[in-house]
Amino acid sequence: MCPWTPLNAALGLREDLSPASLYRGWVDRGIRDDPAMNPTREPHDQPWKTISRVFQLARRKLGRGAWLPGYQASSLPSSSPQFWFGNNLTWSVIARVNGQTYSLFGVSEETEGIQAATVRDGNFTSTHSTFLLTAGSKNFTLDFFSPVSPTNYLRQSLPFSYLTISVSGISSNDSVQIYSDIDSSWTGQPDNATWAFSEANKTSVFQLSPVEEALFSQNPQEQALWGETVYATRAQNGSVLSSASGPSSAIRSQFVANGSLGNSYANWTSDGVVAFAHEMETTTENTSITFAIGHVREQTINYLGNTQTGYYRAIYPNTTSAVSYFLDDYSDALIESINMDEFIQKGGESSYGTNYSDILALSLRQIYGGMELTIPNDTLDTNDTMAFIKEISSDGNINTVDVIYASFPVFYVLNSDYIRLLLKPVFEYMDQTNYTYDFAVHDIGMDYPNATGHSPKGEFMPVEESGNILIMTYAYESATNATNISSTYSPLLQKYAQYLSTNGKYPDAQLSLNDALGKVANQTNLAMKAASGLACYGHLTSQQNYTDAGKSIADALYNGRLGTDPNGTYFTTQYDNDSWFLAYNHYADVLFSFDLFPEEAYNATTAFYPTVRKPAGVALDANLDWGQTNWQGFVAATVTDEARDMFISDIHAYIANGLNDVPFSDRYWVQDSTTGEAGEYFAFRARPALGSHFALMALQGADQWVG
């Protein structure tokens, strides 16, 4: 029997499907040996290993989501799930077995009559986070499941996640009940909220909302201050459902005493919860029940003064019908998730090993959960679909072009149409008469969800973003054989290509993706981006002169030593400067096999980077103590052998080192500094800009996912 068979059986998964290996060490060694599961141990008491520090619990849409810091995993029954910002959320699961009540998850305050269950195991794949616990004589599995459905826009746009609770070892003489609740901490306004209960399509639904709703606004923790949090379930597999709302202590005590709730609904109070209880069917040995949790904002994005709404509302325009369909769709979504998990695991392992597949599995939900798939709120026209992405935990910009660029390899692999969907609102904005610059825009709004246009006070990255636009347009059209972007926005693309042709070889003082540099002139990385962008435009339009212009810049940078040290050992940060930097902007040259840079250039960087590696990885440039996993992901795809393996190993060690208890941060310390330890996160937690981790996998071709 495979070691994961019991857990898979509890989840209803195939016996032969191995989960991603992030927790294989945990299973082998046992919880007591893992510092994440035993926080009294120091992380450095044992080698860095393949265990993540944060579990994604519910990660579907911007404005809401739940994570569990890894150090809380061993105390799951009393843990506190968190929003990505770090503020606690109330979300509990309690089980009653033959009259004795056990906390399974999230019961942070002691309640008379409730004992803590024993945590036995934990795991996650690219779409699931699961925990196995023992309560009395029964085994319970909590499966937190956030679908990632790249080609099914209806499924992907639904703003809900699943929690399935399975119990095994039941006999006809047993009595088993399961309880779960949430509170107004999910609303963004925990001290002044309201709730309502309704039933439709055999589905029971609680909706929690802030009283003082502020449209298109966020609280200081970046939780949306409009819309409603939804918690829903239905009687299933023979269960008997009851529900209630009221003070937490009273509602939980009612379940402890009776194993059910009174179907009474008190008005909101600051210490209140909304709760469901299931009396489980005991005629079968194994059974389960499923909840849906999410956040609905019918007015999702303020796009140039017009409101965008979720794609799903074209078919399910109200909350109750949407969440009811979401529960109906569970079986199909689960099958797709099994295939996705297997695709991510095998796709990573077959080419670059288990370390690489671990990185991909940890990244996937965070990427797709950072986007919104929308349609116009007034027409609900699915022929006018767009996607929006937030620059989470940095400056909150919306559809930042370089953030889209940092993510595009995952879309290239799974469904390249997402490149078009994300660029569509950017192109529409740049095509307006009030955007008159000769280079591409940095973003289309300073403060998500307000895509109201680029602020004159905002950032400008003329070469970087113009190159990004051309590269991503080519990536989309070469993958799909479509011409809808290049034909619709031909004048814009030509303008940006001409800007790069004129300004790309010797860029003026300006910002680049290495924001630590500030505005400096003659950045080698920017010239690389210009070379790649020009080549993409030349291939896109069959204009050889632009491809030649890109080749000319690349030749000058390497063969002419304009952008290297005198011996061509490494690329310099600026011309006439001996400081090295991480050259990630010639990734497009490798992805599309343009051969702009000679093989000698890639051989040189392959040999060089291991020589400048610091204790936890390669810094972004010679003068920094920190690195970024997204740019390291691009570079890993441009080097070979030892250097490629080094980048993969360093990112993997970072996610497994036991030093971090926040959602995946792409910026981390590569050596000790005055403010951080090597391997600790530095900034930029929970961002969707992890798609470049798929840069290596993208070398195998576009649109590899077939659903």
XYZ file of C-alpha atoms in Angstrom:
707
model
C 0.000 0.000 0.000
C 1.317 3.496 -0.839
C 2.058 5.589 2.276
C -0.422 8.236 1.205
C -3.271 5.765 0.532
C -5.080 6.331 3.873
C -5.080 10.087 3.390
C -6.134 9.805 -0.244
C -8.924 7.403 0.710
C -10.162 9.886 3.278
C -10.186 12.548 0.571
C -11.735 10.298 -2.040
C -8.586 10.484 -4.184
C -7.006 7.741 -6.268
C -4.699 5.479 -4.286
C -1.912 5.775 -6.844
C -1.840 9.598 -6.838
C 1.103 10.806 -4.790
C 0.680 14.320 -3.381
C 3.376 16.905 -4.023
C 6.420 16.036 -1.999
C 6.591 19.119 0.187
C 5.493 17.070 3.165
C 7.088 13.746 2.425
C 9.736 14.438 5.078
C 7.046 15.247 7.602
C 5.361 11.893 7.028
C 8.652 9.995 7.229
C 10.073 11.690 10.311
C 6.909 12.336 12.239
C 5.597 15.619 13.566
C 7.846 15.628 16.612
C 10.932 15.957 14.382
C 9.748 19.014 12.491
C 10.327 22.519 13.903
C 7.228 23.784 12.106
C 5.149 21.205 13.946
C 7.100 21.604 17.192
C 7.837 25.310 17.651
C 9.924 24.695 20.784
C 12.692 23.457 18.477
C 14.964 25.883 16.685
C 14.754 25.704 12.879
C 18.523 25.290 12.580
C 18.566 22.223 14.855
C 18.379 20.207 11.631
C 19.148 20.788 7.941
C 16.832 22.835 5.745
C 14.333 20.453 4.261
C 11.310 20.045 2.066
C 8.591 21.435 4.269
C 6.749 24.699 3.667
C 6.064 27.084 6.495
C 2.584 28.297 5.494
C -0.564 26.442 4.445
C -2.956 28.079 1.996
C -6.478 27.393 3.273
C -8.774 29.507 1.100
C -7.178 31.370 -1.789
C -9.476 32.273 -4.676
C -9.868 36.003 -5.037
C -8.381 39.314 -4.009
C -9.645 40.988 -0.862
C -10.102 37.731 1.058
C -8.180 34.566 1.772
C -6.884 32.501 4.652
C -3.476 31.048 5.472
C -2.175 29.042 8.403
C 1.365 29.762 9.637
C 3.300 26.515 9.689
C 4.264 26.824 13.349
C 0.563 26.549 14.214
C 0.089 23.254 12.365
C 0.881 21.042 15.349
C -1.721 22.953 17.355
C -4.294 23.012 14.557
C -7.238 22.562 16.977
C -6.410 25.901 18.661
C -4.785 27.670 15.712
C -5.794 31.029 14.248
C -5.932 31.246 10.464
C -4.798 34.570 9.074
C -5.367 36.953 6.216
C -2.170 37.430 4.189
C -1.501 40.691 6.031
C -1.217 38.783 9.325
C -4.509 39.659 11.032
C -6.335 36.707 12.587
C -9.587 35.279 11.231
C -12.137 33.198 13.121
C -12.843 29.896 11.399
C -13.442 26.828 13.535
C -14.240 23.145 13.112
C -15.469 21.024 16.027
C -16.467 17.350 16.061
C -18.607 15.415 18.515
C -17.923 11.679 18.720
C -20.199 9.519 20.858
C -21.033 12.446 23.102
C -17.483 13.798 23.564
C -16.605 17.027 21.758
C -13.222 17.723 20.123
C -11.754 20.815 18.529
C -10.282 20.065 15.105
C -9.403 23.550 13.895
C -9.483 27.179 14.982
C -10.886 26.993 18.537
C -8.490 29.521 20.039
C -10.427 30.027 23.281
C -11.042 27.272 25.797
C -14.630 26.074 25.893
C -15.962 23.794 28.585
C -16.469 20.256 27.352
C -14.167 20.542 24.306
C -10.923 18.570 24.063
C -8.252 19.094 21.422
C -8.002 16.401 18.768
C -4.578 14.971 17.945
C -2.901 16.147 14.737
C -1.508 13.126 12.882
C -0.444 14.386 9.492
C -0.513 17.229 7.027
C 0.171 17.749 3.363
C -0.492 19.959 0.428
C -0.572 19.826 -3.326
C -0.970 22.640 -5.814
C -4.703 22.918 -5.028
C -5.249 21.228 -1.637
C -4.034 21.647 1.938
C -5.011 18.667 4.096
C -4.750 17.662 7.736
C -5.410 14.304 9.363
C -6.514 14.268 13.015
C -7.747 11.718 15.511
C -10.694 12.555 17.768
C -11.665 9.728 20.079
C -11.801 6.559 18.023
C -12.343 8.340 14.701
C -10.005 9.801 12.089
C -10.934 13.137 10.544
C -9.481 14.769 7.441
C -9.788 18.492 6.794
C -9.294 19.256 3.111
C -8.947 22.959 2.253
C -9.386 23.093 -1.513
C -9.114 26.161 -3.756
C -9.684 25.171 -7.394
C -7.285 26.378 -10.068
C -9.050 25.968 -13.392
C -7.109 27.804 -16.123
C -9.366 26.843 -19.030
C -12.755 26.864 -17.257
C -13.494 30.552 -16.759
C -16.756 29.920 -14.929
C -15.110 27.693 -12.341
C -12.066 29.939 -12.008
C -14.134 33.082 -11.512
C -16.303 31.744 -8.685
C -15.039 33.500 -5.528
C -15.278 30.501 -3.189
C -13.113 27.739 -1.725
C -14.104 24.336 -0.352
C -13.603 22.846 3.083
C -14.407 19.138 3.112
C -14.403 17.268 6.418
C -14.188 13.500 6.140
C -14.532 10.952 8.927
C -13.523 7.307 8.768
C -14.013 4.277 10.982
C -17.723 4.829 11.636
C -19.984 1.994 12.727
C -23.749 1.871 13.062
C -23.444 2.254 16.827
C -21.568 5.559 16.564
C -22.857 9.087 16.875
C -20.818 11.711 14.995
C -21.577 15.401 14.509
C -19.490 18.140 12.859
C -19.721 21.876 13.554
C -18.119 24.901 11.885
C -18.385 28.660 12.335
C -16.918 31.983 11.171
C -17.320 35.547 12.412
C -17.148 39.146 11.202
C -13.339 39.215 11.158
C -13.842 38.166 7.524
C -15.728 41.363 6.659
C -12.848 43.810 7.045
C -14.912 45.642 9.654
C -15.074 43.196 12.578
C -16.484 45.694 15.070
C -19.462 46.803 13.022
C -20.986 44.176 10.764
C -24.242 42.459 9.991
C -25.288 38.992 8.906
C -28.212 37.245 7.252
C -29.300 33.645 6.732
C -31.123 32.213 3.729
C -31.912 28.888 2.069
C -32.121 28.203 -1.654
C -31.634 25.132 -3.831
C -31.232 22.974 -0.707
C -28.271 25.157 0.272
C -28.034 27.062 3.560
C -26.153 30.347 3.287
C -24.844 32.912 5.761
C -23.845 36.313 4.379
C -21.773 38.714 6.511
C -21.197 42.339 5.515
C -19.667 45.508 6.959
C -22.301 47.978 8.120
C -20.507 51.027 6.784
C -19.711 49.653 3.357
C -17.140 51.668 1.414
C -17.266 50.842 -2.289
C -13.879 50.128 -3.891
C -12.070 50.739 -0.597
C -9.907 48.647 1.720
C -9.070 48.701 5.408
C -5.456 49.141 6.608
C -4.955 45.360 6.313
C -6.087 45.591 2.652
C -9.329 43.686 3.212
C -12.160 44.865 0.987
C -14.679 47.070 2.782
C -17.532 46.257 0.441
C -19.257 43.068 -0.581
C -20.118 40.103 1.606
C -18.432 37.087 3.112
C -20.313 33.881 2.334
C -20.360 30.631 4.311
C -22.573 27.877 2.959
C -23.261 24.162 3.148
C -26.052 21.672 2.551
C -27.182 18.323 3.923
C -25.216 15.651 2.093
C -24.377 11.963 2.262
C -27.337 11.457 4.587
C -26.371 14.181 7.068
C -28.938 16.248 8.971
C -28.130 19.972 8.904
C -28.883 22.625 11.526
C -27.642 26.202 11.860
C -27.677 29.239 14.137
C -26.100 32.621 14.803
C -25.353 34.370 18.064
C -22.651 34.791 20.722
C -19.783 32.390 20.132
C -19.776 30.861 23.599
C -23.524 30.206 23.526
C -23.572 28.704 20.028
C -20.594 26.428 20.635
C -21.946 25.342 24.021
C -25.232 24.475 22.347
C -23.403 22.144 19.992
C -21.384 20.605 22.842
C -24.579 19.841 24.736
C -26.806 18.694 21.894
C -24.719 17.889 18.838
C -26.973 20.203 16.859
C -28.031 23.851 16.638
C -31.410 25.419 17.231
C -32.013 27.040 13.815
C -32.390 30.385 15.575
C -30.716 33.536 14.315
C -29.820 36.293 16.735
C -28.760 39.704 15.478
C -25.076 40.447 15.001
C -22.909 41.013 18.062
C -19.180 41.715 18.200
C -18.577 38.341 19.878
C -20.947 36.471 17.578
C -20.562 33.702 15.020
C -22.607 32.114 12.269
C -22.536 28.332 12.488
C -23.583 25.056 10.909
C -23.817 21.574 12.414
C -24.126 18.251 10.586
C -25.404 15.036 12.152
C -23.433 12.499 10.118
C -24.888 9.355 8.592
C -23.421 6.308 10.365
C -24.515 3.492 8.081
C -21.268 3.749 6.087
C -17.722 3.494 7.412
C -16.499 6.678 5.671
C -18.451 9.851 4.994
C -17.895 13.565 4.451
C -19.523 16.982 4.293
C -18.430 20.094 2.393
C -18.602 23.825 3.110
C -18.073 26.763 0.755
C -16.404 29.963 1.929
C -15.663 33.106 -0.034
C -16.183 36.790 -0.606
C -18.624 38.205 -3.150
C -18.220 41.696 -4.585
C -20.733 42.167 -7.357
C -19.023 45.473 -8.108
C -15.539 44.031 -8.421
C -13.332 46.550 -10.256
C -13.704 50.261 -10.959
C -12.383 50.242 -14.513
C -12.076 53.692 -16.060
C -15.335 54.724 -14.418
C -17.208 51.572 -15.428
C -17.868 48.696 -13.065
C -16.567 45.207 -13.740
C -18.129 42.156 -12.100
C -17.189 38.496 -11.788
C -17.349 36.396 -14.953
C -19.585 33.842 -13.227
C -22.413 36.387 -12.874
C -23.261 36.006 -16.553
C -24.724 32.627 -15.568
C -25.280 32.907 -11.803
C -26.126 36.559 -11.129
C -26.905 36.320 -7.410
C -24.915 35.007 -4.482
C -27.155 32.117 -3.486
C -27.335 30.681 -6.997
C -23.565 31.069 -7.403
C -22.625 29.326 -4.174
C -25.231 26.627 -4.786
C -23.682 25.910 -8.186
C -20.222 25.931 -6.605
C -21.288 23.124 -4.267
C -22.928 21.288 -7.183
C -19.630 21.509 -9.063
C -17.536 19.947 -6.294
C -17.074 16.502 -7.846
C -16.002 17.842 -11.234
C -13.749 20.449 -9.631
C -12.156 17.741 -7.481
C -11.397 15.546 -10.484
C -9.814 18.487 -12.279
C -7.748 19.319 -9.192
C -6.409 15.757 -9.020
C -5.306 16.079 -12.628
C -3.802 19.505 -11.977
C -1.879 18.302 -8.928
C -0.515 15.390 -10.926
C 0.354 17.644 -13.866
C 2.272 20.080 -11.660
C 4.068 17.342 -9.767
C 5.046 15.231 -12.755
C 5.759 18.219 -14.985
C 8.231 19.599 -12.486
C 9.769 16.294 -11.506
C 10.254 14.930 -15.003
C 12.419 17.842 -16.067
C 14.054 19.327 -12.987
C 13.293 17.093 -10.005
C 11.102 17.114 -6.927
C 12.535 20.385 -5.611
C 11.207 22.137 -8.682
C 7.773 20.524 -8.503
C 7.568 21.563 -4.840
C 8.188 25.193 -5.797
C 5.500 25.062 -8.487
C 2.974 23.436 -6.152
C 3.492 26.108 -3.520
C 3.204 28.920 -6.079
C 0.110 27.984 -8.070
C -2.771 28.957 -5.770
C -1.032 32.174 -4.779
C -0.750 33.228 -8.422
C -4.318 32.487 -9.485
C -5.754 33.726 -6.202
C -4.243 37.138 -6.915
C -6.403 37.790 -9.967
C -9.987 38.644 -10.863
C -11.685 37.388 -14.035
C -14.342 39.962 -14.933
C -16.983 41.145 -17.379
C -18.850 44.478 -17.602
C -21.408 44.772 -14.813
C -23.971 46.470 -17.043
C -23.966 43.970 -19.920
C -22.602 40.742 -18.360
C -21.074 40.100 -21.786
C -18.585 37.219 -21.647
C -17.194 38.323 -25.027
C -15.734 41.290 -23.158
C -13.822 39.353 -20.511
C -10.796 40.870 -18.777
C -8.450 39.917 -15.962
C -7.088 42.166 -13.236
C -4.118 41.580 -10.970
C -3.050 43.389 -7.818
C 0.466 44.326 -6.779
C -0.162 42.858 -3.330
C 1.918 43.943 -0.327
C 4.022 46.437 -2.241
C 2.215 49.533 -3.508
C -1.209 48.149 -4.426
C -1.119 49.130 -8.103
C -3.497 47.376 -10.468
C -2.388 45.569 -13.637
C 1.205 46.620 -13.169
C 2.810 45.564 -16.431
C 5.984 44.205 -14.836
C 3.921 42.191 -12.339
C 2.057 40.652 -15.268
C 5.441 39.999 -16.874
C 6.710 38.361 -13.686
C 3.707 36.033 -13.870
C 3.384 35.322 -17.587
C 5.314 32.004 -17.763
C 2.614 30.223 -15.740
C -0.047 31.455 -18.147
C 2.129 30.465 -21.099
C 2.230 26.936 -19.662
C -1.396 26.558 -18.512
C -3.484 28.834 -20.752
C -1.839 31.616 -22.699
C -5.174 33.397 -23.164
C -4.673 34.816 -19.673
C -1.855 36.946 -21.099
C -4.394 38.547 -23.420
C -6.989 38.918 -20.668
C -4.532 40.730 -18.391
C -3.182 42.961 -21.148
C -6.595 43.874 -22.556
C -7.421 46.598 -19.991
C -3.848 47.890 -20.275
C -4.073 48.232 -24.054
C -7.528 49.802 -23.850
C -6.198 52.408 -21.447
C -3.069 53.145 -23.502
C -5.219 53.488 -26.628
C -7.133 56.376 -25.083
C -6.292 59.915 -26.073
C -5.314 60.923 -22.521
C -2.340 58.540 -22.532
C 0.090 60.257 -24.872
C 3.495 58.847 -23.952
C 5.679 57.137 -26.536
C 6.355 54.234 -24.181
C 4.165 51.703 -22.403
C 2.429 52.444 -19.124
C 3.587 51.058 -15.764
C 0.096 50.404 -14.352
C -3.518 51.451 -14.861
C -4.243 52.604 -11.314
C -2.365 53.334 -8.120
C -4.831 51.742 -5.720
C -6.549 48.428 -6.384
C -9.424 47.981 -7.243
C -9.502 51.387 -8.890
C -8.219 51.000 -12.437
C -8.806 54.661 -13.146
C -5.635 55.298 -15.119
C -1.975 55.870 -14.457
C -1.247 58.694 -12.057
C 1.279 61.359 -13.086
C 2.701 60.792 -9.600
C 3.092 57.087 -10.282
C 6.061 55.117 -11.561
C 7.414 55.225 -15.098
C 9.575 52.436 -16.518
C 9.746 53.319 -20.222
C 12.151 50.669 -21.530
C 11.144 47.931 -19.088
C 7.406 48.139 -19.689
C 7.637 48.733 -23.441
C 9.764 45.625 -23.729
C 7.370 43.695 -21.505
C 4.375 44.631 -23.639
C 6.075 43.488 -26.834
C 7.388 40.260 -25.300
C 4.045 39.251 -23.808
C 2.136 40.123 -26.974
C 4.463 37.863 -28.932
C 4.207 35.138 -26.284
C 0.421 35.136 -26.557
C 0.191 35.301 -30.340
C 2.945 32.762 -30.990
C 1.271 30.344 -28.572
C -2.230 30.731 -29.995
C -1.606 31.710 -33.636
C -3.942 34.611 -32.941
C -3.441 38.147 -34.215
C -6.123 39.974 -32.261
C -3.721 42.077 -30.173
C -1.300 42.969 -32.961
C -4.079 43.784 -35.410
C -6.113 45.859 -32.961
C -3.233 47.755 -31.399
C -0.728 47.861 -34.246
C -0.004 51.611 -33.883
C 0.745 51.229 -30.165
C 3.043 48.266 -30.684
C 4.910 50.047 -33.452
C 5.300 53.140 -31.274
C 6.781 51.127 -28.413
C 9.092 49.227 -30.752
C 10.299 52.498 -32.205
C 10.878 53.847 -28.700
C 13.072 50.843 -27.908
C 14.890 51.156 -31.214
C 15.736 54.769 -30.410
C 16.302 54.524 -26.664
C 17.024 50.888 -25.886
C 20.769 50.717 -26.401
C 21.576 53.664 -24.155
C 18.612 54.004 -21.779
C 18.199 57.349 -20.043
C 18.169 57.489 -16.248
C 15.017 55.601 -15.303
C 13.616 52.921 -13.053
C 13.924 49.233 -13.776
C 12.688 46.081 -12.082
C 15.671 46.421 -9.741
C 14.060 49.270 -7.812
C 16.979 49.337 -5.354
C 19.065 51.022 -8.064
C 16.785 53.999 -8.378
C 16.866 56.014 -11.585
C 20.181 55.382 -13.310
C 21.214 55.496 -16.946
C 22.735 52.827 -19.166
C 21.431 49.810 -17.277
C 22.516 46.626 -19.017
C 19.363 44.800 -17.964
C 17.198 47.446 -19.612
C 19.156 47.173 -22.840
C 18.631 43.401 -22.687
C 14.902 43.966 -22.343
C 14.981 46.316 -25.328
C 16.811 43.723 -27.429
C 14.264 41.035 -26.585
C 11.318 43.370 -27.109
C 12.562 44.463 -30.516
C 13.123 40.877 -31.621
C 9.617 39.955 -30.493
C 8.145 42.834 -32.466
C 10.201 41.913 -35.521
C 8.964 38.318 -35.430
C 5.419 39.455 -34.636
C 5.217 41.726 -37.678
C 7.750 40.035 -39.980
C 9.820 43.217 -40.002
C 13.407 41.992 -40.029
C 14.828 45.449 -39.349
C 13.454 45.368 -35.793
C 14.824 41.879 -35.192
C 18.167 43.109 -36.507
C 17.991 46.102 -34.168
C 17.513 43.772 -31.210
C 20.385 41.594 -32.402
C 22.591 44.676 -32.744
C 21.966 45.676 -29.116
C 22.664 42.140 -27.904
C 25.899 41.996 -29.919
C 27.052 45.289 -28.439
C 26.233 44.186 -24.910
C 28.174 40.928 -25.030
C 30.476 40.711 -28.032
C 31.259 44.421 -27.867
C 31.640 44.236 -24.055
C 29.347 47.244 -23.635
C 27.452 45.456 -20.860
C 30.059 43.054 -19.494
C 33.349 43.046 -17.673
C 36.399 43.197 -19.984
C 36.631 39.412 -20.190
C 32.939 38.759 -20.795
C 32.708 36.834 -17.528
C 29.508 38.493 -16.333
C 27.038 41.229 -17.220
C 27.501 44.540 -15.434
C 24.815 46.587 -13.746
C 25.657 49.631 -15.890
C 28.038 50.353 -18.704
C 31.574 51.224 -17.559
C 30.812 49.690 -14.177
C 32.406 46.511 -12.879
C 29.494 45.589 -10.566
C 27.611 42.431 -11.623
C 23.847 41.893 -11.608
C 21.409 39.040 -12.143
C 20.677 39.032 -15.873
C 17.036 37.964 -16.116
C 15.943 40.116 -19.039
C 17.215 37.824 -21.781
C 14.763 35.084 -20.782
C 12.668 35.806 -23.886
C 15.725 35.115 -26.047
C 15.901 31.609 -24.583
C 12.141 30.960 -24.506
C 11.636 31.849 -28.165
C 15.037 30.596 -29.420
C 15.921 33.944 -30.992
C 19.692 33.482 -30.548
C 20.186 37.182 -29.898
C 22.963 36.456 -27.440
C 25.662 33.935 -28.330
C 26.015 30.651 -26.528
C 29.172 32.028 -24.940
C 27.112 34.590 -23.034
C 24.962 31.913 -21.445
C 27.977 29.733 -20.748
C 29.587 32.685 -18.991
C 26.646 33.347 -16.686
C 26.280 29.628 -16.017
C 29.868 29.566 -14.798
C 29.733 32.901 -12.980
C 26.653 32.794 -10.751
C 27.817 29.926 -8.516
C 30.942 31.972 -7.735
C 28.932 34.865 -6.268
C 26.343 32.832 -4.409
C 25.808 33.969 -0.817
C 24.733 31.677 2.054
C 21.072 31.487 0.968
C 21.259 32.281 -2.728
C 22.327 34.752 -5.390
C 21.512 38.407 -4.713
C 19.799 40.593 -7.283
C 23.087 42.405 -7.755
C 26.531 42.652 -6.191
C 25.587 45.450 -3.798
C 22.537 43.838 -2.210
C 22.000 41.345 0.590
C 18.666 40.146 -0.779
C 17.430 38.225 -3.780
C 14.076 37.714 -5.491
C 12.727 34.308 -6.340
C 10.768 35.566 -9.352
C 13.871 36.924 -11.091
C 15.880 33.899 -9.948
C 13.211 31.778 -11.630
C 13.822 33.546 -14.937
C 17.590 33.190 -14.616
C 17.314 29.486 -13.798
C 15.793 29.047 -17.251
C 18.727 30.788 -18.966
C 21.546 28.792 -17.365
C 22.337 25.092 -17.281
C 23.769 22.310 -15.181
C 25.169 23.332 -11.794
C 23.916 26.910 -11.972
C 20.352 25.896 -12.854
C 20.287 23.311 -10.081
C 21.693 25.881 -7.656
C 18.866 28.355 -8.294
C 16.219 25.648 -7.883
C 17.853 24.343 -4.708
C 18.161 27.831 -3.218
C 14.504 28.711 -3.787
C 13.486 25.342 -2.406
C 15.680 25.771 0.665
C 14.115 29.190 1.247
C 10.566 27.822 1.290
C 11.625 24.950 3.550
C 14.009 26.470 6.057
C 11.656 27.005 8.991
C 12.424 30.722 9.308
C 9.266 32.131 7.743
C 5.622 32.033 8.770
C 4.114 34.339 6.136
C 2.654 33.602 2.685
C 5.292 33.027 0.004
C 7.410 36.179 -0.206
C 9.419 36.610 -3.383
C 12.065 38.863 -1.784
C 14.296 37.341 0.878
C 17.685 37.796 2.524
C 20.459 35.781 0.901
C 22.921 36.659 3.648
C 22.695 38.051 7.165
C 22.079 41.789 7.339
C 21.357 44.319 10.049
C 17.622 43.696 9.625
C 17.356 40.057 8.582
C 18.904 36.618 8.663
C 19.924 34.638 5.594
C 16.854 32.741 4.420
C 14.315 35.052 6.077
C 11.697 36.818 4.019
C 12.307 40.502 3.414
C 9.229 41.853 1.625
C 6.421 41.221 -0.875
C 4.379 38.449 0.738
C 1.446 36.734 -0.985
C 2.027 38.374 -4.365
C 0.870 36.707 -7.587
C 4.257 37.554 -9.151
C 5.447 33.949 -8.772
C 4.520 32.857 -12.278
C 8.162 33.158 -13.306
C 8.822 30.062 -11.190
C 7.292 28.294 -14.210
C 9.914 29.786 -16.565
C 11.797 26.492 -16.769
C 8.630 24.508 -17.427
C 7.641 27.002 -20.125
C 10.701 25.977 -22.137
C 8.817 22.745 -22.883
C 6.170 24.662 -24.836
C 2.983 26.687 -24.589
C -0.448 25.593 -23.401
C 0.683 22.280 -21.940
C -2.400 21.983 -19.708
C -5.325 20.287 -21.420
C -7.705 20.123 -18.450
